[in-house]
PDB file of C-alpha atoms in Angstrom:
ATOM      1  CA  MET I   1      23.945 -71.963  55.084  1.00  0.00           C
ATOM      2  CA  GLY I   2      22.106 -75.264  55.450  1.00  0.00           C
ATOM      3  CA  LEU I   3      19.755 -73.673  57.975  1.00  0.00           C
ATOM      4  CA  LEU I   4      18.842 -70.918  55.504  1.00  0.00           C
ATOM      5  CA  THR I   5      17.871 -73.455  52.852  1.00  0.00           C
ATOM      6  CA  ILE I   6      15.702 -75.305  55.387  1.00  0.00           C
ATOM      7  CA  ILE I   7      13.974 -72.043  56.369  1.00  0.00           C
ATOM      8  CA  ARG I   8      13.346 -71.254  52.695  1.00  0.00           C
ATOM      9  CA  LYS I   9      11.823 -74.701  52.118  1.00  0.00           C
ATOM     10  CA  SER I  10       9.658 -74.360  55.234  1.00  0.00           C
ATOM     11  CA  ARG I  11       8.427 -70.954  53.996  1.00  0.00           C
ATOM     12  CA  GLN I  12       7.540 -72.421  50.597  1.00  0.00           C
ATOM     13  CA  LYS I  13       5.592 -75.202  52.344  1.00  0.00           C
ATOM     14  CA  GLU I  14       3.779 -72.602  54.460  1.00  0.00           C
ATOM     15  CA  ARG I  15       2.733 -70.760  51.282  1.00  0.00           C
ATOM     16  CA  GLU I  16       1.434 -74.006  49.747  1.00  0.00           C
ATOM     17  CA  MET I  17      -0.495 -74.819  52.927  1.00  0.00           C
ATOM     18  CA  ARG I  18      -2.018 -71.315  53.015  1.00  0.00           C
ATOM     19  CA  ILE I  19      -3.072 -71.604  49.365  1.00  0.00           C
ATOM     20  CA  LEU I  20      -4.644 -75.004  50.061  1.00  0.00           C
ATOM     21  CA  PHE I  21      -6.526 -73.648  53.089  1.00  0.00           C
ATOM     22  CA  LEU I  22      -7.772 -70.671  51.091  1.00  0.00           C
TER      23      LEU I  22
END
């Protein structure tokens, strides 16, 4: 369960990074 939350947070960070790059 903890791993899933970490993956979700990492995905959110990836989206933010992509938005910043764009």
